[in-house]
Amino acid sequence: MSLDIQVITPEEIKQRLASGERLNMIDVREDEEVAFGMIPGAKHIPLGELPDRLDEIERSDEIIMICRSGNRSGKACQYLQAAAGINGLKNMVGGMLEWDGPTT
């Protein structure tokens, strides 16, 4: 079963953050990966911990999932939509490899 997951570009996220918009972003990379920097405002929940931390995901009209390349965050979107019934998910295509904005 393939779910239709929407995508968002790193450039679009950067522009929206620069304009002062508050985005609901979840970074699913591992601890050692986020040590190199995360998009400001993103929440860190490693992919393997998602099932146990569903209550930490703020339900909003848009939830942006982020990883290193866009692969794990895509899996996270599919899992959250199929298993948890969460809508409004978007996968950041290209992941942090494509991100050239500020990090924390």
XYZ file of C-alpha atoms in Angstrom:
104
model
C 0.000 0.000 0.000
C 1.534 3.274 -1.072
C 0.338 6.384 0.645
C 0.367 9.743 -1.061
C 2.822 11.763 0.992
C 3.197 15.458 0.234
C 6.653 16.958 -0.049
C 8.167 20.314 0.820
C 11.528 21.697 -0.268
C 14.251 22.911 2.099
C 14.119 26.248 0.257
C 10.386 26.640 0.980
C 10.955 25.882 4.664
C 13.834 28.377 4.818
C 11.702 31.127 3.250
C 8.758 30.455 5.566
C 10.968 30.468 8.672
C 12.651 33.678 7.498
C 9.240 35.327 7.246
C 8.599 34.470 10.906
C 6.262 31.531 10.396
C 6.290 28.884 13.127
C 6.496 25.438 11.539
C 5.763 22.065 13.135
C 8.915 20.100 12.230
C 10.059 16.706 13.483
C 13.672 15.599 12.882
C 13.852 11.780 12.863
C 17.635 11.463 12.592
C 19.740 9.745 15.257
C 21.362 11.631 18.161
C 24.823 11.646 16.585
C 23.368 13.154 13.387
C 21.450 15.991 15.040
C 24.603 16.851 17.009
C 25.814 18.469 13.769
C 22.814 20.798 13.748
C 19.049 20.916 13.365
C 16.709 23.386 11.715
C 15.781 25.953 14.406
C 12.428 25.051 15.959
C 12.502 21.386 14.917
C 11.705 18.728 17.506
C 14.015 15.705 17.663
C 12.322 12.306 17.798
C 14.530 9.520 16.350
C 12.691 7.323 13.844
C 12.887 4.238 16.082
C 11.260 6.120 18.962
C 8.249 7.425 16.997
C 5.836 4.646 18.081
C 6.535 5.371 21.761
C 6.473 9.160 21.429
C 3.329 9.781 19.366
C 1.891 11.936 22.142
C 4.791 14.382 21.681
C 3.789 15.145 18.106
C 1.734 18.301 17.982
C -1.263 17.698 15.738
C -1.479 20.561 13.279
C -2.552 21.146 9.691
C 1.033 20.572 8.597
C 3.708 18.380 10.150
C 7.081 18.461 8.380
C 9.285 15.385 8.749
C 13.048 15.797 8.341
C 16.006 13.407 8.097
C 19.430 13.322 6.437
C 18.355 12.609 2.850
C 14.554 12.394 2.850
C 14.348 8.595 2.987
C 13.713 7.980 6.706
C 11.445 11.007 6.980
C 9.385 9.550 4.119
C 9.089 6.283 6.048
C 8.104 8.281 9.133
C 5.339 10.025 7.157
C 3.992 6.693 5.915
C 4.091 5.166 9.387
C 2.412 8.112 11.092
C -0.307 8.290 8.442
C -0.991 4.551 8.258
C -0.453 3.404 11.842
C -1.332 6.513 13.818
C -3.874 8.154 11.510
C -2.020 11.456 11.529
C -2.745 13.783 8.614
C -1.020 16.858 7.204
C 2.380 15.173 6.946
C 5.017 16.519 4.575
C 8.425 15.070 3.797
C 11.326 17.507 3.363
C 12.840 16.305 0.083
C 16.610 16.077 0.013
C 16.783 16.182 3.800
C 19.498 17.978 5.718
C 21.923 17.252 2.876
C 20.038 19.931 0.908
C 19.539 22.341 3.827
C 21.678 25.479 3.577
C 19.824 27.578 6.128
C 20.677 28.199 9.790
C 21.023 25.332 12.263
C 21.005 25.139 16.036
